[in-house]
Amino acid sequence: MLSADKDLSGRIDLCEFMHFYFKFSFSEEVTISPENRMLRKIARKHGIQYTDMDKYLKAFTKVDEDGSGLIELDEFAKLIPTLLKLPAGQILPESRVKKLWVDANRDNSNAAGMNLDIFTGYCSRFFADDNPLETFYKNVRPV
C-alpha cells in the first residue's frame, strides 16, 4: 500500500486509490495462482496457446511417475511410443530412444531429467499437430 501513497501523506486519497487499483487489480500477480503464472510463462515462451498447456501438463504429470518434477530417460522411453502412435507391440530400438532423448534435452542444463518447460518445448515442436508427427513417424518407420 506504500506504493499507492504517492504524496507520502500517510493516507490514500481517492485518486491515489484509483491509480493503485487500475495498476494492480488485474495483473497476473494478483489474480492468478503462482502455478498458473508459471504455465502461462511457459506457453508464451514456446508460442503456444495457454489452453494447450493443459494437455502438456497432463501428459507430463502422467509420465513423471515418481513425482520428481523431471522426466528421466526411463519415463521418456515409455512416453515415446504414445507420442509416435506406434502400433501395439512395436518398440523403438534403445539407440533411437536415446537419440530422441539427446535431441529433447539439447538445451537442457539438467541432463538428469526434462522439466515441464523443456518437455513442452519439445512436444510443441514435434508433436503439436498431425503433419509434424506424420513426418517424424515416417522417419522412424518408413512406409
Tab-separated table of C-alpha atoms in Angstrom:
chain	number	residue	atom	x	y	z
A	1	MET	CA	0.000	0.000	0.000
A	2	LEU	CA	3.007	2.280	0.400
A	3	SER	CA	3.256	2.404	-3.380
A	4	ALA	CA	-0.303	3.768	-3.521
A	5	ASP	CA	0.520	6.730	-1.249
A	6	LYS	CA	2.063	8.920	-3.973
A	7	ASP	CA	2.264	12.099	-1.887
A	8	LEU	CA	3.640	10.211	1.170
A	9	SER	CA	0.968	11.748	3.405
A	10	GLY	CA	0.269	8.511	5.235
A	11	ARG	CA	-3.225	8.486	3.741
A	12	ILE	CA	-4.543	7.314	0.421
A	13	ASP	CA	-6.985	9.642	-1.264
A	14	LEU	CA	-9.438	8.609	-3.978
A	15	CYS	CA	-7.111	9.486	-6.872
A	16	GLU	CA	-4.260	7.502	-5.342
A	17	PHE	CA	-6.564	4.553	-4.705
A	18	MET	CA	-7.921	4.623	-8.270
A	19	HIS	CA	-4.406	4.734	-9.684
A	20	PHE	CA	-3.336	1.821	-7.479
A	21	TYR	CA	-6.477	-0.185	-8.283
A	22	PHE	CA	-6.107	0.369	-12.016
A	23	LYS	CA	-2.423	-0.537	-11.964
A	24	PHE	CA	-2.552	-3.708	-9.819
A	25	SER	CA	-6.040	-5.200	-9.618
A	26	PHE	CA	-5.960	-7.009	-12.944
A	27	SER	CA	-2.305	-8.024	-13.056
A	28	GLU	CA	-1.386	-11.716	-13.176
A	29	GLU	CA	0.500	-11.397	-9.894
A	30	VAL	CA	-2.721	-10.565	-8.067
A	31	THR	CA	-5.375	-12.589	-9.904
A	32	ILE	CA	-3.616	-15.825	-10.891
A	33	SER	CA	-2.003	-18.529	-8.776
A	34	PRO	CA	1.782	-19.000	-8.951
A	35	GLU	CA	1.328	-22.368	-10.728
A	36	ASN	CA	-0.879	-20.848	-13.433
A	37	ARG	CA	1.551	-17.926	-13.863
A	38	MET	CA	4.323	-20.474	-14.462
A	39	LEU	CA	2.171	-22.301	-17.040
A	40	ARG	CA	1.395	-19.025	-18.828
A	41	LYS	CA	5.076	-18.111	-18.877
A	42	ILE	CA	5.957	-21.469	-20.457
A	43	ALA	CA	3.157	-21.104	-23.018
A	44	ARG	CA	4.359	-17.619	-24.004
A	45	LYS	CA	7.969	-18.808	-24.231
A	46	HIS	CA	7.060	-21.565	-26.691
A	47	GLY	CA	4.460	-19.580	-28.620
A	48	ILE	CA	1.547	-21.848	-27.781
A	49	GLN	CA	-1.942	-21.092	-26.504
A	50	TYR	CA	-2.332	-21.172	-22.732
A	51	THR	CA	-5.298	-23.508	-23.177
A	52	ASP	CA	-2.978	-26.052	-24.825
A	53	MET	CA	-0.792	-26.151	-21.732
A	54	ASP	CA	-3.351	-28.371	-20.037
A	55	LYS	CA	-2.616	-31.282	-22.378
A	56	TYR	CA	1.148	-30.858	-21.918
A	57	LEU	CA	0.778	-30.673	-18.143
A	58	LYS	CA	-1.434	-33.791	-18.067
A	59	ALA	CA	0.991	-35.746	-20.257
A	60	PHE	CA	3.949	-34.580	-18.169
A	61	THR	CA	2.262	-35.478	-14.882
A	62	LYS	CA	1.226	-38.889	-16.210
A	63	VAL	CA	4.762	-39.704	-17.345
A	64	ASP	CA	6.510	-38.283	-14.264
A	65	GLU	CA	5.751	-41.428	-12.276
A	66	ASP	CA	7.974	-40.594	-9.307
A	67	GLY	CA	6.610	-37.040	-8.985
A	68	SER	CA	10.107	-35.539	-9.085
A	69	GLY	CA	9.141	-32.719	-11.442
A	70	LEU	CA	11.538	-34.180	-14.011
A	71	ILE	CA	11.055	-36.814	-16.670
A	72	GLU	CA	14.007	-39.188	-16.619
A	73	LEU	CA	15.172	-41.322	-19.545
A	74	ASP	CA	13.202	-44.425	-18.471
A	75	GLU	CA	9.994	-42.377	-18.172
A	76	PHE	CA	10.717	-40.717	-21.521
A	77	ALA	CA	11.167	-44.143	-23.138
A	78	LYS	CA	7.645	-45.079	-22.012
A	79	LEU	CA	6.230	-41.853	-23.480
A	80	ILE	CA	7.761	-42.051	-26.959
A	81	PRO	CA	5.544	-44.872	-28.343
A	82	THR	CA	2.468	-42.844	-27.370
A	83	LEU	CA	3.779	-39.659	-28.985
A	84	LEU	CA	4.704	-41.536	-32.151
A	85	LYS	CA	1.450	-43.509	-32.100
A	86	LEU	CA	3.315	-46.749	-32.588
A	87	PRO	CA	1.089	-49.803	-33.100
A	88	ALA	CA	0.685	-52.092	-30.102
A	89	GLY	CA	3.685	-54.350	-29.674
A	90	GLN	CA	6.007	-52.117	-31.694
A	91	ILE	CA	9.052	-50.744	-29.916
A	92	LEU	CA	11.837	-48.410	-30.875
A	93	PRO	CA	15.447	-49.515	-30.589
A	94	GLU	CA	17.132	-48.252	-27.434
A	95	SER	CA	19.625	-46.296	-29.546
A	96	ARG	CA	16.780	-44.404	-31.237
A	97	VAL	CA	15.150	-43.593	-27.899
A	98	LYS	CA	18.488	-42.280	-26.601
A	99	LYS	CA	18.883	-40.158	-29.747
A	100	LEU	CA	15.418	-38.664	-29.183
A	101	TRP	CA	16.357	-38.056	-25.530
A	102	VAL	CA	19.506	-36.195	-26.565
A	103	ASP	CA	17.523	-34.137	-29.088
A	104	ALA	CA	14.880	-33.310	-26.484
A	105	ASN	CA	17.499	-32.258	-23.928
A	106	ARG	CA	19.720	-30.310	-26.301
A	107	ASP	CA	19.135	-27.008	-24.468
A	108	ASN	CA	18.717	-28.549	-21.039
A	109	SER	CA	21.317	-27.831	-18.394
A	110	ASN	CA	19.850	-30.583	-16.204
A	111	ALA	CA	20.820	-33.713	-18.143
A	112	ALA	CA	19.336	-35.912	-15.399
A	113	GLY	CA	15.811	-35.056	-16.464
A	114	MET	CA	13.472	-32.940	-18.518
A	115	ASN	CA	11.336	-30.348	-16.697
A	116	LEU	CA	7.896	-29.169	-17.831
A	117	ASP	CA	9.390	-26.246	-19.779
A	118	ILE	CA	11.757	-28.439	-21.821
A	119	PHE	CA	9.062	-31.096	-22.250
A	120	THR	CA	6.531	-28.560	-23.534
A	121	GLY	CA	9.032	-27.050	-25.953
A	122	TYR	CA	9.987	-30.456	-27.331
A	123	CYS	CA	6.424	-31.721	-27.698
A	124	SER	CA	5.135	-28.472	-29.184
A	125	ARG	CA	7.874	-28.542	-31.830
A	126	PHE	CA	7.487	-32.170	-32.889
A	127	PHE	CA	4.072	-33.391	-31.801
A	128	ALA	CA	1.732	-30.381	-31.835
A	129	ASP	CA	-0.325	-31.404	-34.849
A	130	ASP	CA	-0.661	-34.256	-37.334
A	131	ASN	CA	1.745	-33.043	-40.024
A	132	PRO	CA	4.949	-32.912	-37.946
A	133	LEU	CA	4.053	-36.205	-36.300
A	134	GLU	CA	3.498	-37.923	-39.631
A	135	THR	CA	6.814	-36.622	-40.932
A	136	PHE	CA	8.602	-37.679	-37.766
A	137	TYR	CA	6.855	-41.067	-37.796
A	138	LYS	CA	7.873	-41.709	-41.425
A	139	ASN	CA	11.486	-41.077	-40.493
A	140	VAL	CA	11.231	-43.644	-37.697
A	141	ARG	CA	9.277	-46.308	-39.623
A	142	PRO	CA	9.387	-45.748	-43.391
A	143	VAL	CA	6.121	-46.780	-45.022
